[in-house]
Coordinates of N, CA and C in Angstrom, one line a residue:
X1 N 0.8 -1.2 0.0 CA 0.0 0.0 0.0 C 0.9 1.3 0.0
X2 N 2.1 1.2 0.6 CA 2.7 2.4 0.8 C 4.5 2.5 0.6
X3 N 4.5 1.8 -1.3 CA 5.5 1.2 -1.8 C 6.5 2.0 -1.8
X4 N 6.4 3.6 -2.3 CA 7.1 4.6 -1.8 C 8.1 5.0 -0.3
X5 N 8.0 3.8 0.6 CA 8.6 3.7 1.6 C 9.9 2.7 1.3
X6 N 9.7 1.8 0.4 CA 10.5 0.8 0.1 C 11.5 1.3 -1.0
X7 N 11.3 2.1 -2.2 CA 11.9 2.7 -2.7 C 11.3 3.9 -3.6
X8 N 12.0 5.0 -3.9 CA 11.6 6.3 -4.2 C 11.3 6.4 -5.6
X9 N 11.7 5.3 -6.3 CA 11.0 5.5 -7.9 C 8.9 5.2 -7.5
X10 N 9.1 4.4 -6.6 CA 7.5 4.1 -6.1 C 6.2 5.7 -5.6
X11 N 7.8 6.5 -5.3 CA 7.0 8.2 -4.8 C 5.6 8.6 -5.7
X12 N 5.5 8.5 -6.9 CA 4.3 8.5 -7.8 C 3.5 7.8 -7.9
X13 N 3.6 6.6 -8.0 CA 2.9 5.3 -8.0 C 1.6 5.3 -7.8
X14 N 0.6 5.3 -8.2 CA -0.9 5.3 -8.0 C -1.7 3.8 -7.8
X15 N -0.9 2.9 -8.0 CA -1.5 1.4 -7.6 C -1.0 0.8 -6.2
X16 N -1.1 -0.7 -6.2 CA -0.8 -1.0 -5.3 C 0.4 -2.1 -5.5
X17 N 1.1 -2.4 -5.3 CA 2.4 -3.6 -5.9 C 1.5 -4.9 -5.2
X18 N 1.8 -5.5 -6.0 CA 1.0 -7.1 -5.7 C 1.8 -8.1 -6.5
X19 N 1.9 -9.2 -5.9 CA 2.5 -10.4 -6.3 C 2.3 -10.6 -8.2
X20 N 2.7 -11.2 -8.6 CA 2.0 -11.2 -10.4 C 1.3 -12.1 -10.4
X21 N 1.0 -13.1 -9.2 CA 0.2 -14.0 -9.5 C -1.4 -13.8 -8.8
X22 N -1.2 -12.4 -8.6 CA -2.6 -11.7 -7.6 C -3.6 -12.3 -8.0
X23 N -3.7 -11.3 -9.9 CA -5.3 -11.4 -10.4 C -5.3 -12.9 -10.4
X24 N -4.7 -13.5 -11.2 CA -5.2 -15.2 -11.3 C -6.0 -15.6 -10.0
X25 N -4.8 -15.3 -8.7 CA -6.2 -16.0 -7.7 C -6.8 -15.5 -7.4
X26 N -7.6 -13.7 -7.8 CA -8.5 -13.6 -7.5 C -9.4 -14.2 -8.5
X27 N -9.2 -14.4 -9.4 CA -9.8 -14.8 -10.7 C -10.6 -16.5 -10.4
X28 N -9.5 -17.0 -10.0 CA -10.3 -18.8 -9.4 C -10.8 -18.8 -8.2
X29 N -10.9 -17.8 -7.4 CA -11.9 -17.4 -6.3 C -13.0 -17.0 -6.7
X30 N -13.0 -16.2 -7.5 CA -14.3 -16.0 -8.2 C -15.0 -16.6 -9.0
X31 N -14.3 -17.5 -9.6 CA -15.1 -18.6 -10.5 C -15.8 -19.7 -9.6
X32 N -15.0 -19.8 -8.4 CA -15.8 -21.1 -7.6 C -16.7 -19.9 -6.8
X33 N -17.2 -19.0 -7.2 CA -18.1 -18.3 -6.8 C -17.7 -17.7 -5.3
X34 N -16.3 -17.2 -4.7 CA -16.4 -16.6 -3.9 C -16.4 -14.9 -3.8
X35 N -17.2 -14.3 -2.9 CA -16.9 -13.1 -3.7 C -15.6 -12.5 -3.2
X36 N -15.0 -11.4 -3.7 CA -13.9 -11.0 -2.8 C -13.8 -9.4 -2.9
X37 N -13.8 -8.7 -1.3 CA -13.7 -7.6 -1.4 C -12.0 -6.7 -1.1
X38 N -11.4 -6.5 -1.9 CA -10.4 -5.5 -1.6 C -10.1 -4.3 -1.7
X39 N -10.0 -4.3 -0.7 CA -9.9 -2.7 0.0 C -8.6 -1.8 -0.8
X40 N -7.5 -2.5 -0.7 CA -6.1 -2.0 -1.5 C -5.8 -0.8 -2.3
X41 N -7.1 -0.9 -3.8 CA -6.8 0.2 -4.1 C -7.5 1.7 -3.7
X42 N -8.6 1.4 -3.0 CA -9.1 2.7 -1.8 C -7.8 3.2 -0.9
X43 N -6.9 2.3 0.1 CA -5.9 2.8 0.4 C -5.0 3.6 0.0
X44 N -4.6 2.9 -1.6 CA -3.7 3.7 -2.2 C -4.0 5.4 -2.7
X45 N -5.3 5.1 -3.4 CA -5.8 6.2 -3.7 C -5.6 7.2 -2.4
X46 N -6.1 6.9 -1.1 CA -6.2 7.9 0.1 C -4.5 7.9 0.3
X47 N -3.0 7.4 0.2 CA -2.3 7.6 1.0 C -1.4 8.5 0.5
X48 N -1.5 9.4 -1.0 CA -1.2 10.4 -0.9 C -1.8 12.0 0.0
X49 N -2.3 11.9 0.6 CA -3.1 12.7 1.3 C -2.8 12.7 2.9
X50 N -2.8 11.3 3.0 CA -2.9 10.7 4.7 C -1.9 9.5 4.8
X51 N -1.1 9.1 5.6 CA -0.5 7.2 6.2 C -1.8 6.4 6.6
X52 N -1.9 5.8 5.5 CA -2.8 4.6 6.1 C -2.6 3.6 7.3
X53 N -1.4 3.8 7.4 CA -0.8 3.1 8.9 C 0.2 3.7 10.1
X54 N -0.3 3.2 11.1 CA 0.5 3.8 12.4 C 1.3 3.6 12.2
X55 N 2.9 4.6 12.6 CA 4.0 5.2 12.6 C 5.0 3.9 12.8
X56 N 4.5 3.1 14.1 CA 5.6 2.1 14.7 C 4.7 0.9 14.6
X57 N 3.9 1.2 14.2 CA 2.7 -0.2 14.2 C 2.5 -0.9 12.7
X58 N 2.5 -2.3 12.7 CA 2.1 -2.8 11.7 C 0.8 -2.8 11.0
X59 N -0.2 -1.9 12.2 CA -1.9 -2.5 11.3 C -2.3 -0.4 11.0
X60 N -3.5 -1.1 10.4 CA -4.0 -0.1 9.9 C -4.1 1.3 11.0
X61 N -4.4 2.5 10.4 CA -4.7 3.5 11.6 C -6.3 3.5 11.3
X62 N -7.1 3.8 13.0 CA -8.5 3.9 12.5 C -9.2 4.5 11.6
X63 N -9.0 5.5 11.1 CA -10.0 5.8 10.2 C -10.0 5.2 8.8
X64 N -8.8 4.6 8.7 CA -8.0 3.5 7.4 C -9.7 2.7 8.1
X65 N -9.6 1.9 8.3 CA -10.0 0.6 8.7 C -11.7 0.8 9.6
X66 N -12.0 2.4 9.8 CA -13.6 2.4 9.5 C -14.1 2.8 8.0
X67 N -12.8 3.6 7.2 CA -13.5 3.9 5.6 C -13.8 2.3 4.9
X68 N -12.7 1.0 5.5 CA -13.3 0.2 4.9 C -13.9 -1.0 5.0
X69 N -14.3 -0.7 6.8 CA -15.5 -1.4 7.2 C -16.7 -0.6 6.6
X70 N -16.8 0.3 6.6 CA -17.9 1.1 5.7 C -18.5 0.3 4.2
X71 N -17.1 0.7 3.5 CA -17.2 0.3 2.1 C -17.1 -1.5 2.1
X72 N -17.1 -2.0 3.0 CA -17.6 -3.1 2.8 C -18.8 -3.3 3.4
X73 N -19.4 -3.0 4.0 CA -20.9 -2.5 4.4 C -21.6 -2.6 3.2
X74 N -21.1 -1.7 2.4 CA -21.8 -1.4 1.6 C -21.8 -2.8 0.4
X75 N -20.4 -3.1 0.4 CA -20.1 -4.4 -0.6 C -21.4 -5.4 -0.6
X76 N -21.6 -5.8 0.9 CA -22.1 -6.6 1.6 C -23.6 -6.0 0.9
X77 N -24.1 -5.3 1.0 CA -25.4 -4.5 1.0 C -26.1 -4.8 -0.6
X78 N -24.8 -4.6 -1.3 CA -25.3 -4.5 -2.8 C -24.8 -5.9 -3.4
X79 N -24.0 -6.9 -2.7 CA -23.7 -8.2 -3.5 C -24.3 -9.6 -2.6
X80 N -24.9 -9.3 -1.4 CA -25.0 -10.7 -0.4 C -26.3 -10.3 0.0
X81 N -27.3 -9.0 -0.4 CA -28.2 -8.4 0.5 C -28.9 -9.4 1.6
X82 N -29.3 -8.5 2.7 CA -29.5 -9.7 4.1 C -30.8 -9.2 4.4
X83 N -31.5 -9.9 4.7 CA -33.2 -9.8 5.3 C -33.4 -8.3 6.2
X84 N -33.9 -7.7 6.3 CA -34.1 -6.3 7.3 C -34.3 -7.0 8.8
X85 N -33.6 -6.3 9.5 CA -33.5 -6.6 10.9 C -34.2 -4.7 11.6
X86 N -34.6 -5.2 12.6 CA -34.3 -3.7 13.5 C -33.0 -3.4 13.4
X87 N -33.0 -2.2 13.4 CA -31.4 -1.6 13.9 C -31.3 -1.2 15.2
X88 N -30.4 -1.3 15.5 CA -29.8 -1.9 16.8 C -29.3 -0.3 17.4
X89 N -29.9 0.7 16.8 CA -29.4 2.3 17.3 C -28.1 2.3 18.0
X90 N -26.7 2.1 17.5 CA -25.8 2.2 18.2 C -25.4 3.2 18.1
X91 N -25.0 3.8 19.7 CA -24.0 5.0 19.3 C -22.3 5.0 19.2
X92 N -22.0 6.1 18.6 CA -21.0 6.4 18.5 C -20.5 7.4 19.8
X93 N -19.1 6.8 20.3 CA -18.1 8.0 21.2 C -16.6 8.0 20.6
X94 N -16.4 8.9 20.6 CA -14.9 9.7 19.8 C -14.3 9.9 21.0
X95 N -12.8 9.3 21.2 CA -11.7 9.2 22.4 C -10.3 9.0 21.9
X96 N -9.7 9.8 22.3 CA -8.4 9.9 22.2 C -6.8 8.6 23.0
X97 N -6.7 8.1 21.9 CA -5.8 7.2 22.4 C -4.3 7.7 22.4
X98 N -3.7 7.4 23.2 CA -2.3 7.6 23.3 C -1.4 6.0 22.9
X99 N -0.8 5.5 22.0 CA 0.1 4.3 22.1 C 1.9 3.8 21.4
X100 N 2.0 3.1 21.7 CA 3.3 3.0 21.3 C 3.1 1.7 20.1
X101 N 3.7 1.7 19.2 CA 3.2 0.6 18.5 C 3.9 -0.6 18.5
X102 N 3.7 -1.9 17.8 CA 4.6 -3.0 18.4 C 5.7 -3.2 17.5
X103 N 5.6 -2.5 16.5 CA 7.3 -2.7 15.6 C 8.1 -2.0 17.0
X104 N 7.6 -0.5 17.4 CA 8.7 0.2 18.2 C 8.8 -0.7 19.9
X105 N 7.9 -1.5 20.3 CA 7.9 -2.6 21.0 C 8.9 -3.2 21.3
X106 N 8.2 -4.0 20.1 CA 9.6 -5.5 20.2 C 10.9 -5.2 19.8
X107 N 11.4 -3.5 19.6 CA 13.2 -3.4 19.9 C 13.7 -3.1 21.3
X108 N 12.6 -3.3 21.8 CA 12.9 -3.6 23.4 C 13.6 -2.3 23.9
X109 N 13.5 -0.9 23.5 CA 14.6 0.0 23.9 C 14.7 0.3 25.8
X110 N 15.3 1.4 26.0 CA 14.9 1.6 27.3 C 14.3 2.2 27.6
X111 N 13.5 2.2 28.8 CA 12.2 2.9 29.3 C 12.2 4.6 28.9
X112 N 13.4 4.9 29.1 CA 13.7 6.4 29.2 C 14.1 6.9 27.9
X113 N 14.0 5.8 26.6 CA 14.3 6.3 25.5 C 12.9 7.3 24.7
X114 N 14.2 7.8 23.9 CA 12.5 9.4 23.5 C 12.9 8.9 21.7
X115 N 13.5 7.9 21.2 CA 13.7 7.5 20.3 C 12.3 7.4 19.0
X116 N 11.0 6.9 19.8 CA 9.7 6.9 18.9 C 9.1 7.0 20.3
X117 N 8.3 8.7 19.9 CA 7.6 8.4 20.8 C 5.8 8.3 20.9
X118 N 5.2 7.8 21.6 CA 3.5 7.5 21.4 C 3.1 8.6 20.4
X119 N 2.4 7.7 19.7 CA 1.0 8.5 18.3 C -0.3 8.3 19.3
X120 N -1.0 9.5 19.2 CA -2.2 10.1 19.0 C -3.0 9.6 18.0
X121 N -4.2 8.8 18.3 CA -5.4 8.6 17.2 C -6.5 9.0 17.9
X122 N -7.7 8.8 17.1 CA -9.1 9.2 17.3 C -9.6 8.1 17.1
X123 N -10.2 7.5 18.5 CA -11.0 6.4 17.8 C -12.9 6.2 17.5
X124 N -13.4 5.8 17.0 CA -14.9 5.6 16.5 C -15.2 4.6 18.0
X125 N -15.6 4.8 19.3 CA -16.3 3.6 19.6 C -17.8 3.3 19.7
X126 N -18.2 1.4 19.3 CA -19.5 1.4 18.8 C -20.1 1.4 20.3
X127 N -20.9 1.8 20.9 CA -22.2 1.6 22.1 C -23.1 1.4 21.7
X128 N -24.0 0.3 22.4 CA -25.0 0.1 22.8 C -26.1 1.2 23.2
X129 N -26.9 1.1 22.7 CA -28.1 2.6 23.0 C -28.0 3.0 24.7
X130 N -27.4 2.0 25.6 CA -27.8 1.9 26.9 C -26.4 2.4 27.5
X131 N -25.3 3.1 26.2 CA -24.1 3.1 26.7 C -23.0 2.4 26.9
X132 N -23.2 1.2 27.0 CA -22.2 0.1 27.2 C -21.5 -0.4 26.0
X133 N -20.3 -1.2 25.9 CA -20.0 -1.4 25.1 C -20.5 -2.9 23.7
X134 N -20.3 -2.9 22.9 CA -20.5 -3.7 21.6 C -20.4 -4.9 22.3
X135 N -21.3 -5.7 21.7 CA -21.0 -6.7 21.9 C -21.3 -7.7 20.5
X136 N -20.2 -8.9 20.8 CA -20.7 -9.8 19.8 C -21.7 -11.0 19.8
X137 N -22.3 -10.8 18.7 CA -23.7 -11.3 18.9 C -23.7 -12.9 17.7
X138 N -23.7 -14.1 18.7 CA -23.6 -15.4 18.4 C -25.0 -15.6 17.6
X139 N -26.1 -15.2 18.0 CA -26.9 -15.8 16.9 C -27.6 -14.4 15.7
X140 N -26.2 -13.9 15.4 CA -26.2 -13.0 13.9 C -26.0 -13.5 12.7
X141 N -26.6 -12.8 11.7 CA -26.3 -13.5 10.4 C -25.2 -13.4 9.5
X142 N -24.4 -12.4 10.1 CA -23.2 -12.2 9.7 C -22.1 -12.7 10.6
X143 N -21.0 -13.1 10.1 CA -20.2 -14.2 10.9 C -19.0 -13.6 10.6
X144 N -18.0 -12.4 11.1 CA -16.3 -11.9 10.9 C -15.4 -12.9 11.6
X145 N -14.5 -13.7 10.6 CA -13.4 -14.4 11.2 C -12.2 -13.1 11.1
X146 N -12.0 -13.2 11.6 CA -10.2 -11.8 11.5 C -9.4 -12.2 12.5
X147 N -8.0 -11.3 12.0 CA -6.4 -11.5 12.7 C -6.1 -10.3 13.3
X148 N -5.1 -10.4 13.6 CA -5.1 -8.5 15.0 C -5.4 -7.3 14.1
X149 N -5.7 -7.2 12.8 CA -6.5 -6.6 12.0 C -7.5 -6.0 12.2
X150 N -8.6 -7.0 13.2 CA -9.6 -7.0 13.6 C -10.1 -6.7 14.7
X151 N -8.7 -6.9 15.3 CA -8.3 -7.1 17.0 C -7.9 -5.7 17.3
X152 N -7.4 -5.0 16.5 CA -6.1 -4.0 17.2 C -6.9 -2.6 17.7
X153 N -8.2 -2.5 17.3 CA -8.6 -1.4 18.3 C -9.7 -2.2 19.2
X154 N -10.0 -3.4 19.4 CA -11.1 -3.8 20.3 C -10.5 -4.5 21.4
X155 N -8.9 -5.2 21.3 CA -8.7 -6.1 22.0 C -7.4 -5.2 23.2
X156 N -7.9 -4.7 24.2 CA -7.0 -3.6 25.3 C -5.8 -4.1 25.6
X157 N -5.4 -5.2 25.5 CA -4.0 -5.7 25.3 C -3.4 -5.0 24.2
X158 N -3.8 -4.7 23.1 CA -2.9 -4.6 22.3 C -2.6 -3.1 22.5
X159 N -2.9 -2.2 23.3 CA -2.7 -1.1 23.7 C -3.5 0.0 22.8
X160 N -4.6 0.1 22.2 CA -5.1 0.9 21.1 C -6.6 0.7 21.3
X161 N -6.6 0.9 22.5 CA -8.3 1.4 23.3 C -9.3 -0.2 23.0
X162 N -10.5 0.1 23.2 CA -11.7 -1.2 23.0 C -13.0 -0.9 22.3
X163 N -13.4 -1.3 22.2 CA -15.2 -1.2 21.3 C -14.9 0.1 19.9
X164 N -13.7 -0.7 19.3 CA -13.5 0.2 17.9 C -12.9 -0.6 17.3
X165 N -12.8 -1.9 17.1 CA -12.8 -2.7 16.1 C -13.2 -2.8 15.2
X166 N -12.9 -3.8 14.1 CA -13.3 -3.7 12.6 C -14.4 -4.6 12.7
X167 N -15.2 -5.7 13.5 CA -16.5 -5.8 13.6 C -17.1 -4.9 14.4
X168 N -17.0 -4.6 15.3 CA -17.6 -3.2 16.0 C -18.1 -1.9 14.7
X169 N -17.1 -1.7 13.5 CA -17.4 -0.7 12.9 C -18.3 -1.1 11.5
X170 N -18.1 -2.6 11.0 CA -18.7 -3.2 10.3 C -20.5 -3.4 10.9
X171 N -20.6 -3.5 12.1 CA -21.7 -3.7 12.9 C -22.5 -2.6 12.4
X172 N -21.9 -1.5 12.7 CA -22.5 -0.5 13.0 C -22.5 -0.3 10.9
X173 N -21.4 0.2 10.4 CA -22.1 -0.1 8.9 C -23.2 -0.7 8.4
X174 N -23.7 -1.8 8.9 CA -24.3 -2.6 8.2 C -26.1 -2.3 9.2
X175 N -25.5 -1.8 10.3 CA -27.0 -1.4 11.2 C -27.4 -3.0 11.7
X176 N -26.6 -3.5 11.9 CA -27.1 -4.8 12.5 C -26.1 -5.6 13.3
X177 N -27.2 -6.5 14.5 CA -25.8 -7.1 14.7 C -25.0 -7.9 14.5
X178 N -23.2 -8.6 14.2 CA -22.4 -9.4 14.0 C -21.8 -10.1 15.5
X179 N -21.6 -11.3 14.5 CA -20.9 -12.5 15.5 C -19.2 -12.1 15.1
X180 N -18.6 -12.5 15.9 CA -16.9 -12.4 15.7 C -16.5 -14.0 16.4
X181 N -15.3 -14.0 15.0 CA -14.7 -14.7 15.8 C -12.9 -14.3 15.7
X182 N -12.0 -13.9 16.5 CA -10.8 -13.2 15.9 C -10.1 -13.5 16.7
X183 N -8.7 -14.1 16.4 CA -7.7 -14.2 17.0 C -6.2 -13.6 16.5
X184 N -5.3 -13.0 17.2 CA -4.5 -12.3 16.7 C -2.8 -13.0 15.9
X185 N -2.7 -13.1 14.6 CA -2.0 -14.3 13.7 C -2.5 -15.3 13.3
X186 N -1.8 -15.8 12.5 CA -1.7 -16.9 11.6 C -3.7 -17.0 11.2
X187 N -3.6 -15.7 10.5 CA -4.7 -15.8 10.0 C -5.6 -16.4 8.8
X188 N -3.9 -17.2 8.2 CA -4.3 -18.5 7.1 C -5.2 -19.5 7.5
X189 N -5.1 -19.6 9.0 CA -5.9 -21.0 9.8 C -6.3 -20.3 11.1
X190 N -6.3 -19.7 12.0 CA -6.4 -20.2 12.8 C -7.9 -19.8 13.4
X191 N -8.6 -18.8 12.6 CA -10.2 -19.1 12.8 C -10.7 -19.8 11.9
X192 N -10.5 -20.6 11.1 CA -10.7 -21.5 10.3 C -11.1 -22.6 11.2
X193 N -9.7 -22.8 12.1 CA -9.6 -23.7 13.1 C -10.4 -23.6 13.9
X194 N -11.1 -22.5 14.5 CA -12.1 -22.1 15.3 C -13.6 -22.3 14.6
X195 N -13.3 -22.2 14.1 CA -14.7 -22.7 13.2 C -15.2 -23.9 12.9
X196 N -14.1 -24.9 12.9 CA -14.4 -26.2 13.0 C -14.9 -26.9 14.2
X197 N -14.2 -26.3 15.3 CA -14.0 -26.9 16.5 C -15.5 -26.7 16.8
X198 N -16.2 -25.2 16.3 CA -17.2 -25.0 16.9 C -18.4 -24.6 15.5
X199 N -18.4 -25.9 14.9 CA -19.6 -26.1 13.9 C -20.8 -25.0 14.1
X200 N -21.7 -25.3 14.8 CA -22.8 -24.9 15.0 C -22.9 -23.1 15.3
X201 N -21.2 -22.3 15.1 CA -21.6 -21.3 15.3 C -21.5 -20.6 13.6
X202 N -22.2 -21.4 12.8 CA -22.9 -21.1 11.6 C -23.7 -21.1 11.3
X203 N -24.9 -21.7 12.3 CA -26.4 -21.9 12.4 C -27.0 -20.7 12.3
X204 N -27.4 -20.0 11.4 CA -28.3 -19.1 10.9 C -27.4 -18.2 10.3
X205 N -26.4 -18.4 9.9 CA -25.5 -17.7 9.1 C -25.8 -17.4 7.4
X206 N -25.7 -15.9 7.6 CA -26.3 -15.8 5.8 C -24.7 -15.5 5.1
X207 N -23.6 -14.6 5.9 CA -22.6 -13.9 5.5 C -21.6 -14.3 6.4
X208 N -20.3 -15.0 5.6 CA -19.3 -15.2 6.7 C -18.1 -14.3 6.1
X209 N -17.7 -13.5 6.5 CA -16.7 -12.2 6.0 C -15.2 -12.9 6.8
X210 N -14.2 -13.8 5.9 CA -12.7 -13.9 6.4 C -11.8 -12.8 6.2
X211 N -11.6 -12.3 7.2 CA -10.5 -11.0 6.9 C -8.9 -11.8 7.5
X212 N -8.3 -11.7 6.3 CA -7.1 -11.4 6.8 C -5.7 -11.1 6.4
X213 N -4.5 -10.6 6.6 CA -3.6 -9.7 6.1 C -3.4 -10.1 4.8
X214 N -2.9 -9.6 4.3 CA -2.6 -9.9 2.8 C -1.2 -10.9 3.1
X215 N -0.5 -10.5 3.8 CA 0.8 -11.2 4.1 C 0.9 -12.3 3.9
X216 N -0.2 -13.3 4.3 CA -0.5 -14.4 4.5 C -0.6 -14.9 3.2
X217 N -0.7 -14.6 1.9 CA -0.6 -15.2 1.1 C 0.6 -15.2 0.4
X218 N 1.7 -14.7 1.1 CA 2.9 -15.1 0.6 C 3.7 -16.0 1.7
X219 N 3.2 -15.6 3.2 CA 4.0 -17.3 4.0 C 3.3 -17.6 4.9
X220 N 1.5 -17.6 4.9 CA 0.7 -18.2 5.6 C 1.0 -19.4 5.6
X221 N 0.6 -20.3 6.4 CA 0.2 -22.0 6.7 C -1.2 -21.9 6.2
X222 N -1.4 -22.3 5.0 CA -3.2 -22.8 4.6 C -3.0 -23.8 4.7
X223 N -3.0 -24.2 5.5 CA -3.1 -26.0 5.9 C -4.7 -26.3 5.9
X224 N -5.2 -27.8 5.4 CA -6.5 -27.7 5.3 C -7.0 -27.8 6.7

């Protein structure tokens, strides 16, 4: 997404660099009729203007990652359309996070280093009409498997606040509620793997949305 970091002939570049063997598999994913939504060139288009990604951090910055829980909302809306539900009136609260990211993490510096210091974001969080926070909802018709992708503004461990995740903002997109299931890595399998263990959390499922890093298709484990 942001090739221009890699080398400076890339500074102009209006696409996205992808493998050469991209289109093909998107091409036999679509023939066995799956659909596929990529976000990539929305990125690129927006990263002359803005960083699609935090400073020291490997995942998206939030507004990256509600423009395309949105625009998949809408994907969703116009190619899988889903029965009308009540809408679930969620609100929105805007809060300011302070964090350190985990590339600048894991070089382990010292405490007292000013070397990278904490980024400032704005995050979208989803509530409950009653104020509380999102929750995920087991018997929805939409089913998000994701990797810290998914995780990185909902899960408070990862240091980048809670209830602003990418099903939390997909939720609210779509005006209804979503099941999750997300664990952080090896996103080739490992809610895959979750999904087997626990069959029946498909039962009433109309949309199952797999998110996961692009990375993964150059040294994921797709083990079956």
């Amino acid at each position: 997404v942001h090739p221009e970091m890699l080398a400076t002939r890339y500074v102009l570049a209006t696409d996205v660099l992808q493998n050469p063997s991209y289109g093909a598999f998107l091409a036999d994913l679509r023939r066995d009729g799956v659909l596929v939504f990529d976000p990539s060139a929305t990125l690129a288009a927006s990263r002359r203007s803005d960083p699609q990604y935090l400073e020291t951090d490997t995942h998206w910055r939030p507004e990256t990652m509600e423009a395309v829980a949105a625009l998949l909302g809408e994907f969703i809306t116009t190619q899988a359309p889903l029965p009308e539900t009540a809408d679930p009136n969620y609100r929105i609260e805007r809060i300011e996070v302070n964090g350190i990211g985990d590339i600048a993490r894991m070089l382990d510096l010292p405490e007292d280093s000013r070397l990278y210091l904490p980024e400032t974001v704005w995050l979208r969080r989803v509530l409950q009409p009653d104020g509380s926070v999102w929750r995920s909802a087991p018997d929805a018709d939409v089913l998000l498997l994701g990797d810290s992708f998914s995780n990185i503004y909902a899960l408070g461990s990862m240091g980048w606040g809670t209830s602003s995740g990418f099903a939390e903002q997909l939720s609210y997109s779509l005006r209804r509620p979503v099941d999750r299931l997300v664990q952080n890595d090896q996103g080739s399998f490992a809610t895959r793997a979750m999904l087997q263990r626990d069959p029946g959390r498909l039962n009433g499922k109309r949309v199952v949305v797999y998110q996961f890093a692009a990375r993964e298709l150059a040294d994921g484990d797709w083990k079956v």
